[in-house]
Coordinates of C-alpha atoms in Angstrom, one line a residue:
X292 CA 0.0 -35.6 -61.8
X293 CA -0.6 -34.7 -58.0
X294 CA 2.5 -35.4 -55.7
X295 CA 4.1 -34.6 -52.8
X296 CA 6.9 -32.5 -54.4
X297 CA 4.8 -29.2 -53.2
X298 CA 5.4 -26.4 -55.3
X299 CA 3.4 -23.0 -55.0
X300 CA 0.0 -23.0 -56.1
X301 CA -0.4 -27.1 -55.7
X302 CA -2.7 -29.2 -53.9
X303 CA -1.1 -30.3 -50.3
X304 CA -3.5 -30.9 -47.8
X305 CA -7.1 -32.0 -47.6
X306 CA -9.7 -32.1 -44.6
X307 CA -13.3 -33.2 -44.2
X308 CA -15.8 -31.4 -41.9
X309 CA -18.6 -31.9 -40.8
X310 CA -21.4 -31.8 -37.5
X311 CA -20.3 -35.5 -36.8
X312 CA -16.6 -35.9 -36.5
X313 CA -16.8 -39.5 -35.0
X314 CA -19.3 -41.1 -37.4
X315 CA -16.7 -39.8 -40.5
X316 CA -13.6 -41.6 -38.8
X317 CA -16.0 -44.8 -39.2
X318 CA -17.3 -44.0 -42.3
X319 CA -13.6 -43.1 -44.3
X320 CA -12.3 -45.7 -42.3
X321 CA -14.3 -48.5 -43.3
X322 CA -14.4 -47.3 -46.8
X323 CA -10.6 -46.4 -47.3
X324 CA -8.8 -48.5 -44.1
X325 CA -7.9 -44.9 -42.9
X326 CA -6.8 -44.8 -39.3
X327 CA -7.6 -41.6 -37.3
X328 CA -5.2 -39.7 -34.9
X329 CA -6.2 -36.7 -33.1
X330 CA -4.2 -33.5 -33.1
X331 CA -3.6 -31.7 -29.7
X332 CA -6.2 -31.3 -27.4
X333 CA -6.5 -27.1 -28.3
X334 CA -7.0 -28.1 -32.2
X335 CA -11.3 -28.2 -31.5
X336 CA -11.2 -32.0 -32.1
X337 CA -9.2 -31.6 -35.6
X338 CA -7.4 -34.6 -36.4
X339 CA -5.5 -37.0 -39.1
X340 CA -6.5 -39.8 -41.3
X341 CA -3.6 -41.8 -41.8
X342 CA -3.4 -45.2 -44.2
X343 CA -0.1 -47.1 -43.1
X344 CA 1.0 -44.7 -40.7
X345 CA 1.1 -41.8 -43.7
X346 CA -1.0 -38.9 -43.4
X347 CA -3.5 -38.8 -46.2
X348 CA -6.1 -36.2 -44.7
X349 CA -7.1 -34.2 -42.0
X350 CA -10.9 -33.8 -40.4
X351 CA -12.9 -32.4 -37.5
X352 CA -15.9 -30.1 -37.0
X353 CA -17.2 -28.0 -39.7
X354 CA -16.8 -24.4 -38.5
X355 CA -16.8 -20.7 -39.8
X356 CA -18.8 -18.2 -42.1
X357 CA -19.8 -19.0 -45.4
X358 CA -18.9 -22.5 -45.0
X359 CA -21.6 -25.8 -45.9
X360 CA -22.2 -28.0 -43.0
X361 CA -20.2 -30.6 -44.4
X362 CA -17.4 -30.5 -47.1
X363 CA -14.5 -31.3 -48.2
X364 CA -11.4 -28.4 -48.6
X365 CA -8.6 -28.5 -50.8
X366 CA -5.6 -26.5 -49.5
X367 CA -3.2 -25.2 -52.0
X368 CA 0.5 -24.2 -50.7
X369 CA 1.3 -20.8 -50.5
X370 CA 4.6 -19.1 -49.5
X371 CA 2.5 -15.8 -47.6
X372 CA -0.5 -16.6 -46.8
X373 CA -1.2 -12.9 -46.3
X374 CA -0.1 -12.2 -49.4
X375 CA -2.7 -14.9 -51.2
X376 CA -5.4 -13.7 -49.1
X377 CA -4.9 -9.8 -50.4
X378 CA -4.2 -10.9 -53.9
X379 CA -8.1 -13.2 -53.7
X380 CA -10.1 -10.0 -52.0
X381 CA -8.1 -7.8 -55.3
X382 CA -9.3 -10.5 -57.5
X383 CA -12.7 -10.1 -56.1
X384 CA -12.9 -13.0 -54.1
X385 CA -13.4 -13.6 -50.1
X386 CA -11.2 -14.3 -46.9
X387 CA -13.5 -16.7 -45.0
X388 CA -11.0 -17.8 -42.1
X389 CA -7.9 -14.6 -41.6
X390 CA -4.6 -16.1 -42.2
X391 CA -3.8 -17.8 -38.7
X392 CA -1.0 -20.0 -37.2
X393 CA -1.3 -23.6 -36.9
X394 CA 1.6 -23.5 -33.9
X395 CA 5.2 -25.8 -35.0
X396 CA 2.9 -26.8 -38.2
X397 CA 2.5 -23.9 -40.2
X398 CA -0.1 -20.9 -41.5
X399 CA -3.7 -21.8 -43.5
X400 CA -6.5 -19.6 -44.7
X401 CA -9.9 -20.6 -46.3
X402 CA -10.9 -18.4 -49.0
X403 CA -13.6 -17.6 -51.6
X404 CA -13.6 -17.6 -55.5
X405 CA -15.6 -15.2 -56.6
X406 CA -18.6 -18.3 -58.0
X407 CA -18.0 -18.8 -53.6
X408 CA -16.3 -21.6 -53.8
X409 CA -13.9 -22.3 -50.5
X410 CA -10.8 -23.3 -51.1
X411 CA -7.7 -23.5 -48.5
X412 CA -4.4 -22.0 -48.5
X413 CA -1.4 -23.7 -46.6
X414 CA 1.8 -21.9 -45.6
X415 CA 4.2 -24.9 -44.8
X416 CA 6.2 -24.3 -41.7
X417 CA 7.2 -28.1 -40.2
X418 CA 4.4 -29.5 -42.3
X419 CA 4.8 -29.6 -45.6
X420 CA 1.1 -31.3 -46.4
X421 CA -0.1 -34.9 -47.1
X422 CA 2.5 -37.4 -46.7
X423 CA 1.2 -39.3 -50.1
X424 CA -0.7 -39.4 -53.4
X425 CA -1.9 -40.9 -56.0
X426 CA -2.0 -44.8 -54.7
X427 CA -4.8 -46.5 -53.3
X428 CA -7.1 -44.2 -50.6
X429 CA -4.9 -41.2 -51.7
X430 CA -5.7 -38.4 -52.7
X431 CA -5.0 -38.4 -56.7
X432 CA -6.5 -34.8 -58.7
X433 CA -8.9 -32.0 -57.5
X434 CA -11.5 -30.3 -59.7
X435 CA -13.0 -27.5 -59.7
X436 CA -17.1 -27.3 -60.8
X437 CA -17.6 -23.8 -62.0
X438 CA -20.2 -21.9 -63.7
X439 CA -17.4 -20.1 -65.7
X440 CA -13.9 -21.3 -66.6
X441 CA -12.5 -18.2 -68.0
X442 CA -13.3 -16.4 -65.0
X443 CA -12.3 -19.4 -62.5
X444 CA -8.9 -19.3 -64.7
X445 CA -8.4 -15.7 -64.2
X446 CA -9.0 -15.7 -60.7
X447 CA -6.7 -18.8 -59.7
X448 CA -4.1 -17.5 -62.5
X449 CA -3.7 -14.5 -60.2
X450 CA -4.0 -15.9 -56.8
X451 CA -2.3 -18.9 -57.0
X452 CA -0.4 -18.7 -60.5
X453 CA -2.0 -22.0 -62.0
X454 CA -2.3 -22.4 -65.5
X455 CA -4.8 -24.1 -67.5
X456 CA -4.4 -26.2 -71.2
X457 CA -7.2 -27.3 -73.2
X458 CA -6.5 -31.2 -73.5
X459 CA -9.0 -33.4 -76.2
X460 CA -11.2 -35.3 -74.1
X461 CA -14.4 -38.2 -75.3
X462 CA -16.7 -35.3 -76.4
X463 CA -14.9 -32.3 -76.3
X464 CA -12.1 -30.4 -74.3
X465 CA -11.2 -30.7 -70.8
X466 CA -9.7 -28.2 -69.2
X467 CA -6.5 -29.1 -67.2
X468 CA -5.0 -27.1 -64.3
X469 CA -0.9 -26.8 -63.1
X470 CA 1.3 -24.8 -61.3
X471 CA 3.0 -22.0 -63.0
X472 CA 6.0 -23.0 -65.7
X473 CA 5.0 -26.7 -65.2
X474 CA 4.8 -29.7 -67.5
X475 CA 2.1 -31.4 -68.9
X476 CA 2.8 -34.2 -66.6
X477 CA 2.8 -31.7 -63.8
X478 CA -0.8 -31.1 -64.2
X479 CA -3.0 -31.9 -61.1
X480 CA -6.5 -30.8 -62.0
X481 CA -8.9 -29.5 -63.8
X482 CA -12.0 -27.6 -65.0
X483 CA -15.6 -28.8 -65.5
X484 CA -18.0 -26.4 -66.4
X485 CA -21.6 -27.1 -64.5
X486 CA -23.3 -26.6 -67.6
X487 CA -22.1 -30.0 -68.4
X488 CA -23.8 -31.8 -65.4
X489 CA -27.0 -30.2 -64.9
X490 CA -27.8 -32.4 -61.9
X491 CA -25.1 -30.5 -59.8
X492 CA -26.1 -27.2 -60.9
X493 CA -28.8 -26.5 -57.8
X494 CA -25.7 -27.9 -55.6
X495 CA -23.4 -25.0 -56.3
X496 CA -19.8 -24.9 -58.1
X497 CA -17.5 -26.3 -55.8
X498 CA -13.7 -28.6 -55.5
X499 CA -14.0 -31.8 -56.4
X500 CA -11.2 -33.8 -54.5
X501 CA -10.8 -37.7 -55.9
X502 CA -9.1 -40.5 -54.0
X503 CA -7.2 -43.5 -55.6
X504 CA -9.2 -47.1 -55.7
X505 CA -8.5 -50.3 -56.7
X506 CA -11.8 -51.1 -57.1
X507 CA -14.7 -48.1 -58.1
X508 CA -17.2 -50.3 -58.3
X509 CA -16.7 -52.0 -54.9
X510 CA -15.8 -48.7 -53.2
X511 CA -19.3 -46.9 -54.7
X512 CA -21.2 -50.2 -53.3
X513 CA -19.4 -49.8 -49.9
X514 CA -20.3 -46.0 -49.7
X515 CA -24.0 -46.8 -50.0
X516 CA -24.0 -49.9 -47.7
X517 CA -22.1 -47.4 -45.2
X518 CA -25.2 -44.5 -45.2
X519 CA -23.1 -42.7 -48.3
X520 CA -24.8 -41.5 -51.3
X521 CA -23.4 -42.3 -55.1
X522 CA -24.2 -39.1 -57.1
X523 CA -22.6 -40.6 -60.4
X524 CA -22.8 -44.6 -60.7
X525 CA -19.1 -45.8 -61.8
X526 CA -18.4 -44.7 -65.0
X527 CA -15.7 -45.5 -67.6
X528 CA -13.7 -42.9 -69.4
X529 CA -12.0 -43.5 -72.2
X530 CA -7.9 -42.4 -71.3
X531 CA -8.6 -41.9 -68.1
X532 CA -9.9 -45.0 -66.2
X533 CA -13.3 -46.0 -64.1
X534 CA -14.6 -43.1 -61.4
X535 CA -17.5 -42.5 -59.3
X536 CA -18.7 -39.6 -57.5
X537 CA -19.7 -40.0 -54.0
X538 CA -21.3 -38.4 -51.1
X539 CA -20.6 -39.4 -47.1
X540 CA -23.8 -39.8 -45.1
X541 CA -23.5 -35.8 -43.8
X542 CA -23.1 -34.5 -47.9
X543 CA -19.6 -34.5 -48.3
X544 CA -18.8 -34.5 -52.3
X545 CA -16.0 -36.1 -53.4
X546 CA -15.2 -39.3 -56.0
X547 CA -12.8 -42.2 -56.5
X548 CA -11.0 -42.9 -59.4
X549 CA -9.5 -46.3 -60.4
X550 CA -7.0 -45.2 -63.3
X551 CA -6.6 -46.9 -66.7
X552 CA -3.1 -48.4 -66.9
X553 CA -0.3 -46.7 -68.4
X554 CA -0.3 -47.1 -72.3
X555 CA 3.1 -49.0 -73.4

């Protein structure tokens, strides 16, 4: 599962963009309780979400090539950010943002897949990355909607050294994604192919990020009420627990996932 025991190649930051910085602080705070802090005036407006004084997220102005007007980025840690950005333009992918310094804090990149899906790097210098997962308005597993998985697999095999394992899923296989030489329970994502939900296909392959809820159903209602979009209604899955897939009011993607309790 995701935590905040960073090891190369895993999830460890987050951050929403978008043309309205000030309307998302009251939409994700409404919807999660998050509490916004901005970063130094010189950061372009960037700032923190925080939930009880933690650091969940980050968010400001959607900016630079290549990039939709409003997303959501998944950073994964790297220990040379130089070094991930070559290996992605070897593995025919595409530097969107050059490696630069986030001063005291550490080094990020946003690159390309080669389907163009962005994705974040993060070379930890103070900041290590979120300060927590998997509870409630957390951050809790990313995944990536892709056109092809073998390829997607290849290319973040070689960039990031994740590994993928077919696990038995209601109706098939889903494919799971961890960092290199971890366990099964070290697994923090996965793989969905788009051919599987033709209703995102004109949108694009893209990260998926999902936050923890008590309550899907509640939080999908509040989304909507809040100028939000539900893409998927909530939805049981068997193993897993009850999720939703949401949109803020600029496009945003990302879902919510109220997890089936531990079995014994």
């Amino acid at each position: 599962m995701l935590t905040t025991r960073f090891v190369t190649g895993a999830p460890c930051w987050i951050d929403v963009g978008g043309p309205d910085p000030d309307a998302a602080t009251g939409f994700y705070g409404a919807l999660f309780g998050w509490r916004y802090r901005p970063a130094a005036p010189d950061t372009g407006g960037y700032g923190f979400f925080e939930l009880d004084g933690r650091t969940v997220a980050g968010g400001g102005r959607r900016a630079g090539p290549g990039q939709e007007p409003a997303a959501w980025t998944v950073y994964f840690r790297s220990e040379d950010a130089e070094a991930t950005a070559e290996a992605a333009e070897r593995a025919h992918g595409t530097v969107l943002v050059r490696p630069a310094d986030v001063p005291d804090h550490g080094r990020l990149a946003v690159l390309a897949d080669p389907a163009g899906v962005a994705f974040g790097i993060w070379q930890p210098g103070r900041t290590e990355g979120v300060d927590t997962t998997g509870e409630p308005g957390a951050l809790s597993w990313v995944e990536l909607r892709t056109p092809d998985i073998a390829a997607a697999a290849a290319f973040y095999r070689r960039v990031l050294g994740l590994e993928t394992a077919g696990v038995p899923f209601p109706g098939g296989t889903y494919t799971c994604v961890g960092p290199e030489g971890g366990e099964d329970d070290a697994m923090f994502g996965g793989m969905v192919p788009l051919a599987d939900v033709p209703a995102e296909a004109a949108d694009g392959p893209y990260w998926l990020p999902y936050f923890d809820v008590a309550d899907t159903d509640a939080v999908a209602a509040r989304a909507r009420d809040l100028g939000g979009r539900v893409r998927l209604p909530p939805t049981t899955v068997a193993g897993v627990g009850r999720m939703a897939h949401l949109a803020d009011p600029y496009g945003a993607r990302f879902a919510v996932l109220t997890a089936e309790p531990p079995q014994g």
